[in-house]
CSV table of C-alpha atoms in Angstrom, one decimal:
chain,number,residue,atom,x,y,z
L,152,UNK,CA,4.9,-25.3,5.0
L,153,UNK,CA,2.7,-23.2,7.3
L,154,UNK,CA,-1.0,-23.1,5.7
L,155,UNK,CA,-4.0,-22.4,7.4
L,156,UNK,CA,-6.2,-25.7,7.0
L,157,UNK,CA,-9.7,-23.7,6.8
L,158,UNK,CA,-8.5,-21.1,4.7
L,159,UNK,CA,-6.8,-23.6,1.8
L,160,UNK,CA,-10.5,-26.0,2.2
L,161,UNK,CA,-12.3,-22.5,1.6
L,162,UNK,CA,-10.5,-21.2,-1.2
L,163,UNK,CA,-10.7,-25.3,-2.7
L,164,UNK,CA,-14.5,-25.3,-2.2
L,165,UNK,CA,-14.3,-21.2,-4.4
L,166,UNK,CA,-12.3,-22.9,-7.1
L,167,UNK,CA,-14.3,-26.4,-7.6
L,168,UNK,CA,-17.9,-24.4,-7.2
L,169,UNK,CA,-16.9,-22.0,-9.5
L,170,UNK,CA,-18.2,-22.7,-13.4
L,171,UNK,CA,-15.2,-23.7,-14.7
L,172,UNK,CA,-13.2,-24.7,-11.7
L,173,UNK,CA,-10.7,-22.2,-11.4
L,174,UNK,CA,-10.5,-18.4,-10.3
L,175,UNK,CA,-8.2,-15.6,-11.1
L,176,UNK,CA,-5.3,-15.2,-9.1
L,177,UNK,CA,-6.8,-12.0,-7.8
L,178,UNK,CA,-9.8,-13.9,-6.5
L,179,UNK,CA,-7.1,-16.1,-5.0
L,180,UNK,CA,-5.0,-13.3,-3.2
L,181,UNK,CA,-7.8,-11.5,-2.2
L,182,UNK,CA,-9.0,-14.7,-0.2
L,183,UNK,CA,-5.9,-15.6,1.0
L,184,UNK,CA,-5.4,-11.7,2.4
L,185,UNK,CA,-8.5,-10.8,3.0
L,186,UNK,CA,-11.1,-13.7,3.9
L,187,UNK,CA,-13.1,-13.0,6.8
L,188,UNK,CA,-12.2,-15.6,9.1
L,189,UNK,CA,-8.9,-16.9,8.1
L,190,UNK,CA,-6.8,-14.4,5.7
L,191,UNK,CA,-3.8,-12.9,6.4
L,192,UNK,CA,-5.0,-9.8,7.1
L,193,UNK,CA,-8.1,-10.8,9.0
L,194,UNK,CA,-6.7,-12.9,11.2
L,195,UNK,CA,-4.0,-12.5,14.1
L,196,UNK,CA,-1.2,-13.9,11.9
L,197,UNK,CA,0.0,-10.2,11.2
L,198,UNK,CA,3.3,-9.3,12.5
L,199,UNK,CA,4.4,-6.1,11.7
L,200,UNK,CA,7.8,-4.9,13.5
L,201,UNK,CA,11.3,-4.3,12.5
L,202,UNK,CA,12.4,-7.6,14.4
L,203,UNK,CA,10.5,-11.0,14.9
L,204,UNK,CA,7.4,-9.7,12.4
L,205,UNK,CA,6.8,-10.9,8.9
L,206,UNK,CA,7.6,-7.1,7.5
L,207,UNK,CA,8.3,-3.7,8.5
L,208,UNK,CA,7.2,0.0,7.4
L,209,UNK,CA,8.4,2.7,8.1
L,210,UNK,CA,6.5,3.3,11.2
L,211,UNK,CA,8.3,0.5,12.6
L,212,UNK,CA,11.3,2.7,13.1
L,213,UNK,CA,10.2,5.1,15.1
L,214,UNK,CA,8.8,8.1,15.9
L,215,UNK,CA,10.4,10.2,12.8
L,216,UNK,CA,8.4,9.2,10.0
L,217,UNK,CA,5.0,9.8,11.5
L,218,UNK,CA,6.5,13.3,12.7
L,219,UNK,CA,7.8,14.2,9.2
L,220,UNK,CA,4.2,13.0,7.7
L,221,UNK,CA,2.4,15.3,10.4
L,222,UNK,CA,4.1,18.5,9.8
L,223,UNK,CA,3.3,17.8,5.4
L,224,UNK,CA,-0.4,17.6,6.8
L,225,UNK,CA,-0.2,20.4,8.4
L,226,UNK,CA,1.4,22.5,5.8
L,227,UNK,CA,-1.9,20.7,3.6
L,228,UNK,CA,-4.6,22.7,6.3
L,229,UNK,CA,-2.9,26.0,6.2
L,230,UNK,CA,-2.7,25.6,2.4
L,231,UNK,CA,-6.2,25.1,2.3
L,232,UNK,CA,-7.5,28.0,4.6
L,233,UNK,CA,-7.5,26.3,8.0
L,234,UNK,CA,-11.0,24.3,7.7
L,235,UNK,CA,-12.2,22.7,10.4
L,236,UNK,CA,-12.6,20.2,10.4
L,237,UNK,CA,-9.8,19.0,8.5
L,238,UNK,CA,-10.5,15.4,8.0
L,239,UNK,CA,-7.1,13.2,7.9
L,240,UNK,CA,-8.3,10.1,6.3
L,241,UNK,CA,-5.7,6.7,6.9
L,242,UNK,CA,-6.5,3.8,4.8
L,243,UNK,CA,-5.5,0.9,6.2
L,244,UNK,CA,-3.3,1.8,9.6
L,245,UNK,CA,-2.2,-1.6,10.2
L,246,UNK,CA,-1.6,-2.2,14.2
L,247,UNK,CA,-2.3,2.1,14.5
L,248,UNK,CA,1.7,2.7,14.7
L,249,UNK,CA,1.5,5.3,12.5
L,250,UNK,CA,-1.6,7.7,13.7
L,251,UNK,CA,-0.3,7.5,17.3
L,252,UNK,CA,3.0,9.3,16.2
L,253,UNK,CA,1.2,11.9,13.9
L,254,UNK,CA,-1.8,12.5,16.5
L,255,UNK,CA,1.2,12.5,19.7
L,256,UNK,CA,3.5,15.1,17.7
L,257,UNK,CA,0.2,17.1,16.6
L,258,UNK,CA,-0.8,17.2,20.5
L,259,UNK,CA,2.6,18.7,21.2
L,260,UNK,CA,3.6,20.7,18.5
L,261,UNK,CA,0.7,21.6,16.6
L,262,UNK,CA,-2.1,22.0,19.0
L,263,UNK,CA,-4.3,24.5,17.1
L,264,UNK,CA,-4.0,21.9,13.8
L,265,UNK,CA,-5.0,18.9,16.2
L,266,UNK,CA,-8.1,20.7,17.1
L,267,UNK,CA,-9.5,21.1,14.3
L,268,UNK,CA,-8.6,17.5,12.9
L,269,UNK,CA,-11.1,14.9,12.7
L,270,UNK,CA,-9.0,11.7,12.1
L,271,UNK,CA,-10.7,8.9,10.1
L,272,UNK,CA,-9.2,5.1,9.4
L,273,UNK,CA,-10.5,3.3,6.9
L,274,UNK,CA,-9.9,-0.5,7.7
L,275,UNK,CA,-10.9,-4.1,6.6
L,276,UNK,CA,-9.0,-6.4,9.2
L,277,UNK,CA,-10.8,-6.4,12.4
L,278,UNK,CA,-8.2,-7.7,14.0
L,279,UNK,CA,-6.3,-4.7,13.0
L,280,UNK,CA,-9.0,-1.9,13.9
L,281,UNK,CA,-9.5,-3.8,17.4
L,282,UNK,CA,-5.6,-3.0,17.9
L,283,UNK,CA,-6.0,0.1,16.5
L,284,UNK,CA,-8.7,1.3,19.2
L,285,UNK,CA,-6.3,-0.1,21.8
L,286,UNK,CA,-3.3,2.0,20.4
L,287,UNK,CA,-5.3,5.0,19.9
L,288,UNK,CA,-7.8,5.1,22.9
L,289,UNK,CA,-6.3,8.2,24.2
L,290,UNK,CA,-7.4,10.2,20.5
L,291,UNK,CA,-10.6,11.0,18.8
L,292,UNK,CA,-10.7,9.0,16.4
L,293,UNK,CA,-13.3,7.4,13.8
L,294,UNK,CA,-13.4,4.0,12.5
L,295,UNK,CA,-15.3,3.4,9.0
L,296,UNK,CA,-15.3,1.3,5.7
L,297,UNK,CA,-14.2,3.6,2.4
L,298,UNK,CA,-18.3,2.8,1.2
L,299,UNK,CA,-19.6,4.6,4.3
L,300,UNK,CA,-17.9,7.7,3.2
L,301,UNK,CA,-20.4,10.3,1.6
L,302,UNK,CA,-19.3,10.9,-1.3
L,303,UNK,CA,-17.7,15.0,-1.4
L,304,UNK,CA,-18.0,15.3,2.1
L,305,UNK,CA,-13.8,14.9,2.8
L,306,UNK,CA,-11.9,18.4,3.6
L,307,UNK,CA,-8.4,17.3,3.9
L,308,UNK,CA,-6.4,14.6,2.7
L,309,UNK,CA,-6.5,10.8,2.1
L,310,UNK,CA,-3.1,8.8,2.6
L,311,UNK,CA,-1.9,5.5,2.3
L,312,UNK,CA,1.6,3.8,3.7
L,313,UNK,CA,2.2,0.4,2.2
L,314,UNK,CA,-1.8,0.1,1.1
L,315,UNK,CA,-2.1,-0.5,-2.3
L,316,UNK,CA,0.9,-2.7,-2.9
L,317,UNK,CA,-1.5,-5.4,-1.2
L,318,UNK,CA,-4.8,-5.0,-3.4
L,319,UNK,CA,-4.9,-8.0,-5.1
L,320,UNK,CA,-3.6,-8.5,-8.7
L,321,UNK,CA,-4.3,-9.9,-12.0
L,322,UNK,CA,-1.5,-12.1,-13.3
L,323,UNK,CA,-1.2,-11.6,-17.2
L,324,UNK,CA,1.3,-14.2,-19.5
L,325,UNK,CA,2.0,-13.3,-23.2
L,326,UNK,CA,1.5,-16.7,-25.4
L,327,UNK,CA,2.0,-16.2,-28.7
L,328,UNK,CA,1.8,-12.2,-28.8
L,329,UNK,CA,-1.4,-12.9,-27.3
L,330,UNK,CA,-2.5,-11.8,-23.7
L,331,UNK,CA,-3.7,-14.8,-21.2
L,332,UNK,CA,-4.5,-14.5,-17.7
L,333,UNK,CA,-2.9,-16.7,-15.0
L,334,UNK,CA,-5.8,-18.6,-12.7
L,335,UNK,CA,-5.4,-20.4,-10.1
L,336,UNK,CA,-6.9,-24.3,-9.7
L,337,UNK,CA,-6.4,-27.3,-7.2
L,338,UNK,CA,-4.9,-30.9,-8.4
L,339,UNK,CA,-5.3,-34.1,-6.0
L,340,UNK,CA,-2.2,-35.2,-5.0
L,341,UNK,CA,-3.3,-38.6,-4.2
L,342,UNK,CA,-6.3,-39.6,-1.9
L,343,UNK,CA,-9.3,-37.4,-1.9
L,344,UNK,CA,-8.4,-35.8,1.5
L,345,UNK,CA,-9.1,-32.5,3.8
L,346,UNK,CA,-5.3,-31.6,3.0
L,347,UNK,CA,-4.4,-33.4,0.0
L,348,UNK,CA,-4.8,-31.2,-2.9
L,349,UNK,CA,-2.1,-28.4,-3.8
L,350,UNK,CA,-2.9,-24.6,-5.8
L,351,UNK,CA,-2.3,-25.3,-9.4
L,352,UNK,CA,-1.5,-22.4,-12.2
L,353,UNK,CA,-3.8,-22.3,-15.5
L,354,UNK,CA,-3.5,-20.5,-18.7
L,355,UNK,CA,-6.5,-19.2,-20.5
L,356,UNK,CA,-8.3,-16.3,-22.3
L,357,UNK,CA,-8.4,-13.0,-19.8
L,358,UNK,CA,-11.5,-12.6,-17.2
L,359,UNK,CA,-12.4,-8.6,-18.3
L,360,UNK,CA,-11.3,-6.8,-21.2
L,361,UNK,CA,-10.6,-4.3,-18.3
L,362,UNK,CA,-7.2,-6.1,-18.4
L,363,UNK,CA,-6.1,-5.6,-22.0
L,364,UNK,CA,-7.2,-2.1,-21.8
L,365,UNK,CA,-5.0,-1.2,-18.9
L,366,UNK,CA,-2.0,-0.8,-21.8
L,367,UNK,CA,-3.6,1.5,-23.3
L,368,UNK,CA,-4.4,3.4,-20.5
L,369,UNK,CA,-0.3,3.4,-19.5
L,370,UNK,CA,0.6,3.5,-22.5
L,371,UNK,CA,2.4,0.4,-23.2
L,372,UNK,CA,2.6,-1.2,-26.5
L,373,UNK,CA,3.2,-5.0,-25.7
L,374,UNK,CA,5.0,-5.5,-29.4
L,375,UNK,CA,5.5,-9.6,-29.7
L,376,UNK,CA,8.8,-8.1,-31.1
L,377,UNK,CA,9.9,-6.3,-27.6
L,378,UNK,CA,8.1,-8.5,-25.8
L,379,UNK,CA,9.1,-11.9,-25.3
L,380,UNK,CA,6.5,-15.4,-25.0
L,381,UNK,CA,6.3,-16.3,-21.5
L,382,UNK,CA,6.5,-12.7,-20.2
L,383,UNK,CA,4.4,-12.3,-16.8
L,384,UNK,CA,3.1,-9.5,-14.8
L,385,UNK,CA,0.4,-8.4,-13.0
L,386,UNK,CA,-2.7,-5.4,-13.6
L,387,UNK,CA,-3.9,-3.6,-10.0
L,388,UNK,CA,-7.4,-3.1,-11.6
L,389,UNK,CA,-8.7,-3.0,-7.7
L,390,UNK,CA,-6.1,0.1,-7.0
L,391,UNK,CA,-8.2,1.8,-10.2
L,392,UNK,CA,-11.7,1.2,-8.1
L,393,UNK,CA,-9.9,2.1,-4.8
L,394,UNK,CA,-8.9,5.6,-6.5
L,395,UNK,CA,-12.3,6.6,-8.2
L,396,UNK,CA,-14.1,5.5,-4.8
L,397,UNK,CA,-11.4,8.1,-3.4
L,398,UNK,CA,-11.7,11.1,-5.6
L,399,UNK,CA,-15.7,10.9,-6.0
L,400,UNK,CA,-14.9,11.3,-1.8
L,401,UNK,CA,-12.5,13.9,-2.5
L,402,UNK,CA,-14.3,17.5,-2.1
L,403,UNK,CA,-11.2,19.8,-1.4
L,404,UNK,CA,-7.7,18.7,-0.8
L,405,UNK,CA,-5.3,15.9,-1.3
L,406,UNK,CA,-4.0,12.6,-1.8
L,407,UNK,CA,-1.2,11.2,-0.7
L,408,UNK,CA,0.3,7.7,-1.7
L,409,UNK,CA,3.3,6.3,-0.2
L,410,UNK,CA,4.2,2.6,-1.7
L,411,UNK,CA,7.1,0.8,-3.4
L,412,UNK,CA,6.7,0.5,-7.4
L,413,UNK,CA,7.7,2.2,-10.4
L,414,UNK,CA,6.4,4.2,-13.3
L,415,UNK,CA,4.8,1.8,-16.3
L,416,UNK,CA,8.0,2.1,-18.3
L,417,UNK,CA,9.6,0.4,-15.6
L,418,UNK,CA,7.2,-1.7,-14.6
L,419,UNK,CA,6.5,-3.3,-17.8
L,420,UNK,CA,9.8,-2.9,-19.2
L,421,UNK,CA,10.7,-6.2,-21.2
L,422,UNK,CA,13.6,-7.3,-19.3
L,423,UNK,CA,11.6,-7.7,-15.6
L,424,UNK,CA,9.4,-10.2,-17.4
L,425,UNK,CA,8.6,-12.3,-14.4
L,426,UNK,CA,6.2,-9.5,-12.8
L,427,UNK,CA,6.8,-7.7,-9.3
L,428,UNK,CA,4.9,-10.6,-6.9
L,429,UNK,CA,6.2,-11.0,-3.6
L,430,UNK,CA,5.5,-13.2,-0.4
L,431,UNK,CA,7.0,-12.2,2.7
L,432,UNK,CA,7.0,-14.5,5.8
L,433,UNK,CA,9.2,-13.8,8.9
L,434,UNK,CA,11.3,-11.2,7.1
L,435,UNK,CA,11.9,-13.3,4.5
L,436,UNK,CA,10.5,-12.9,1.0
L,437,UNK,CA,10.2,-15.2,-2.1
L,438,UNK,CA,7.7,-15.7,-4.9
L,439,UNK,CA,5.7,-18.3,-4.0
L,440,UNK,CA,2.2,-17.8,-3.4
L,441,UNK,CA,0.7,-20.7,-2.4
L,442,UNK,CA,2.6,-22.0,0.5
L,443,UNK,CA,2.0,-20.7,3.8
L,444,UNK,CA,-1.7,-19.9,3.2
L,445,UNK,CA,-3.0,-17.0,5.3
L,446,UNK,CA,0.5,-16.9,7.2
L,447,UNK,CA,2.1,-14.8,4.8
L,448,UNK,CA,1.8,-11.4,3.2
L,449,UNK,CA,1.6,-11.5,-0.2
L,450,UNK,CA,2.5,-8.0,-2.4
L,451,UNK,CA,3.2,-6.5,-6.0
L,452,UNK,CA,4.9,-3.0,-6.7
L,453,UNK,CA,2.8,-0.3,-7.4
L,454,UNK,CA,2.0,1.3,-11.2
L,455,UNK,CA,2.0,4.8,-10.2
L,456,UNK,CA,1.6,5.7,-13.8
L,457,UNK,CA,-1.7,3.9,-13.6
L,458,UNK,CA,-3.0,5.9,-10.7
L,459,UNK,CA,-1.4,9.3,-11.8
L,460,UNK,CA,-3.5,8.8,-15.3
L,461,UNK,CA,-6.7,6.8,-13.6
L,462,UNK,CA,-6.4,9.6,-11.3
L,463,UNK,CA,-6.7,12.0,-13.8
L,464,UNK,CA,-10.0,10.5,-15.4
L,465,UNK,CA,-11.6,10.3,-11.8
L,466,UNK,CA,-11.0,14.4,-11.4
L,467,UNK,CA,-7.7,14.5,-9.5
L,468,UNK,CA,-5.0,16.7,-10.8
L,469,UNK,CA,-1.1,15.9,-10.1
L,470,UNK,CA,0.7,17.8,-7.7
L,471,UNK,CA,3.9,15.9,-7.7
L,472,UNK,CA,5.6,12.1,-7.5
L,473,UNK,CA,9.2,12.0,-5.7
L,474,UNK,CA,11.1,9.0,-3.6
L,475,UNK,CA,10.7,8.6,0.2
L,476,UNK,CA,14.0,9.6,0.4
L,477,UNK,CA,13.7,13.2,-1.5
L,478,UNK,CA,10.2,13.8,0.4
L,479,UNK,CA,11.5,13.2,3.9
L,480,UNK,CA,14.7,14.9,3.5
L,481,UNK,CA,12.7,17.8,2.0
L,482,UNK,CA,10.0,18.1,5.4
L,483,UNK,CA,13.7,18.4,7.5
L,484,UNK,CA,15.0,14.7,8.4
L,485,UNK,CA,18.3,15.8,7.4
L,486,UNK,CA,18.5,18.3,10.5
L,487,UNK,CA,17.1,15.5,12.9
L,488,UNK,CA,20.6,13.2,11.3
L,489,UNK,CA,22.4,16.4,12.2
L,490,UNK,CA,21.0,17.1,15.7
L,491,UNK,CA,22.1,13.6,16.9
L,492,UNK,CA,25.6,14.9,17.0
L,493,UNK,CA,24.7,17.1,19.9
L,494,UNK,CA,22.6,14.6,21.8
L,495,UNK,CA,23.7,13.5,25.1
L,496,UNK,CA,22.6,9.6,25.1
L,497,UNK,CA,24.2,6.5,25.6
L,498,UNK,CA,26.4,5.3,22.3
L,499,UNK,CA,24.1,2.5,21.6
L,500,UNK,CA,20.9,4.3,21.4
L,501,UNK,CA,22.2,7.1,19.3
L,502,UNK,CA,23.5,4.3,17.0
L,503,UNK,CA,20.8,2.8,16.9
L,504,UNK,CA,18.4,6.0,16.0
L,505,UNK,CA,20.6,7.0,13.4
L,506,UNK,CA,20.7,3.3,11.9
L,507,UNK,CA,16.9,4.1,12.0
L,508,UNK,CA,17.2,7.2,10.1
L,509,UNK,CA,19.1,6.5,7.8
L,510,UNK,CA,17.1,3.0,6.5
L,511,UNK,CA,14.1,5.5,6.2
L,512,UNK,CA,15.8,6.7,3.2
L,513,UNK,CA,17.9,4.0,2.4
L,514,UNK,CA,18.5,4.5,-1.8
L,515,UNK,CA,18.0,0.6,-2.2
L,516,UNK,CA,14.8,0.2,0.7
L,517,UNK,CA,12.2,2.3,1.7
L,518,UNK,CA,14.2,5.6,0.5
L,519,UNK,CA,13.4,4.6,-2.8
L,520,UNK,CA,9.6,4.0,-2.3
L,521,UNK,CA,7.0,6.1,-4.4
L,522,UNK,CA,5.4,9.2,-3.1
L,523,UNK,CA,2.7,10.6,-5.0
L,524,UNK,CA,0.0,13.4,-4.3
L,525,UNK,CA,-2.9,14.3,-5.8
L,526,UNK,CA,-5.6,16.7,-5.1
L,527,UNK,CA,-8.7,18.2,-6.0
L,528,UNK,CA,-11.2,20.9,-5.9
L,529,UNK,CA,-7.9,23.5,-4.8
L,530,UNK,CA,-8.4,27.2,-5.8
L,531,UNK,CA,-5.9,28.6,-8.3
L,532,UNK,CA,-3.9,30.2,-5.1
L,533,UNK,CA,-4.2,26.8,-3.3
L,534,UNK,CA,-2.8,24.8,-6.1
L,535,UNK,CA,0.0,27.5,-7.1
L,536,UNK,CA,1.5,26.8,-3.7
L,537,UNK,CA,4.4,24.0,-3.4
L,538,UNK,CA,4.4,21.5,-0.8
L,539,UNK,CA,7.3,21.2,1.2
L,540,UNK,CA,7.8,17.7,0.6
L,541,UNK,CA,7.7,17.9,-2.8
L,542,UNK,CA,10.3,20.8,-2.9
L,543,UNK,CA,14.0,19.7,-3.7
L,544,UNK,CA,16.0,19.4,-0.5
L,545,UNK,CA,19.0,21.9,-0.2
């Protein structure tokens, strides 16, 4: 196994100061992700890229995606009148990948859009944002914390790739038709040691009634006679703050969420009754969260009927929810599968963009992630118009 020493003593010394020596498991993922000094995220252990990394998004494949994304946004400003500025808001850009394809294609294609853009990234990691400035030294561009926004001051649209699948989670088990949460504890596995204590699981009554509510609010009726005992699953109540923080933002525009995950039927449907949690670590994935401390990403699918509703109370209207696949195909990334036909490049790397291509919307991989816009403050014209992305694909 491939912990981080410091981060496993710090999340130890959490659990045994806490009043009754344990914390929820979001307390837990949100320390092993996110901890100053030694999380995942915080720290240098990061590695996205299609080969060697940990993961890869759909940035990682090239140019195309970040291309296809720009020419939605600027469809989004003309919609909206022109403003300038237009503020294009990125939360969480992990190493900048992505904003130095949509600001590059913007410079060449879309000039007029690019000046009146003001480009904002929202990010915790500082090891990320310091790669991010290196990536994207060339582009004005603004660094801030989601808090520091004012709130309706944003013109534009807020977007996420791959964000919200990593807020941490609540883990929920049904014990006797009843709803428990999952925490997290340590147990000495022999000497009292730096290193000798493992991450436990305990069962007990749930932290917030914020987490029995959430079925109402997705309207799932956990029936002990649908639902089986020892059914698991997790609650993103942080994705719920993330969103109102967003749309009290929000004064005019959009927002656009690209993740993996399902609708609430799906999601809680009785037969996936071991939740959505995943760990990836060198391209490899499993569901074992504590090994591999603070090496590891660790990720559960997206409720996009929780935001779509949540959304709703916060003042956000729904413009539309459709697959990677659909949405990219739609904004014209059948034509660039096309043009490679009449391309005059070596075999290889004409095999090797189409493999590209074509995994961006792969039915079984990132074709078949979520993609779901919202928006607010649009005038009746504004909102009657369709976005291309979100047209079906002839």
């Amino acid at each position: 196994m491939d912990s981080n020493p410091a981060l496993c003593q710090a999340i130890a010394k959490c659990i045994n100061t806490s009043p009754q020596h344990r914390i929820t498991f979001a307390e837990y993922m949100d320390m092993a992700l996110y901890h100053p000094e030694h999380g995942y995220y915080s720290s240098d252990a990061v590695k996205i890229r299609f080969r060697g990394g940990d993961f890869f998004t759909s940035s990682s494949l090239g140019n195309d995606f970040g291309e296809l994304l720009a020419l939605q946004f600027s469809e989004m400003w003309e919609i909206l009148e022109q403003p300038s500025p237009f503020h294009l808001v990125e939360m969480g850009a992990g190493q900048g990948t992505l904003a130095s394809h949509i600001l590059n294609y913007l410079k060449l294609q879309h000039p007029d859009f690019l000046t009146a853009l003001e480009y904002i990234i929202v990010e915790k990691s500082p090891s990320l944002r310091t790669q991010q400035q290196q990536r994207l030294q060339d582009f004005s561009v603004r660094w801030c914390n989601l808090e520091e926004i004012t709130p309706n001051s944003i013109v534009g649209c807020f977007f996420s790739n791959e964000l919200v699948d990593a807020f941490p989670v609540h883990q929920f088990i049904l014990e006797a038709g009843e709803l428990r949460e999952i925490y997290v504890t340590t147990q000495e596995n022999g000497e009292n040691t730096a290193s000798d204590f493992s991450f436990i699981e305990a069962v007990a009554e749930v932290s917030t009634p914020k987490l029995v509510a959430h079925f109402d609010l997705v309207g799932i009726d956990l029936n002990p006679n649908v639902y089986e005992d020892g059914y698991r699953s997790e609650i993103n109540l942080a994705a719920l703050d993330w969103l109102g923080i967003v749309a009290d933002c929000l004064q005019q525009g959009y927002v656009l969420t690209i993740d993996y995950g399902y609708p609430a039927s799906r999601y809680y449907h009785p037969k996936r009754s071991q939740g959505t949690l995943q760990c990836y670590y060198h391209h490899r994935y499993h569901d074992h969260p504590y090994i591999n401390i603070g090496r590891q990403d660790i990720t559960a699918h997206v409720d996009f009927t929780a935001l779509e509703t949540w959304g709703k109370k916060c003042g956000l209207d729904a413009v539309g929810w459709t697959q990677q696949g659909l949405f990219l195909m739609a904004l014209g990334l059948g034509e660039r599968i096309a043009a490679l036909s009449y391309q005059e490049q070596p075999v290889s790397q004409l095999l090797n963009r189409r493999e590209a291509l074509h995994q961006l919307i792969e039915p079984t991989g990132l074709g078949n992630f979520g993609v779901l816009v919202q928006s607010k403050g649009l005038k009746n014209e504004e909102a009657l118009r369709s976005l291309k992305g979100l047209t079906i694909p002839s």
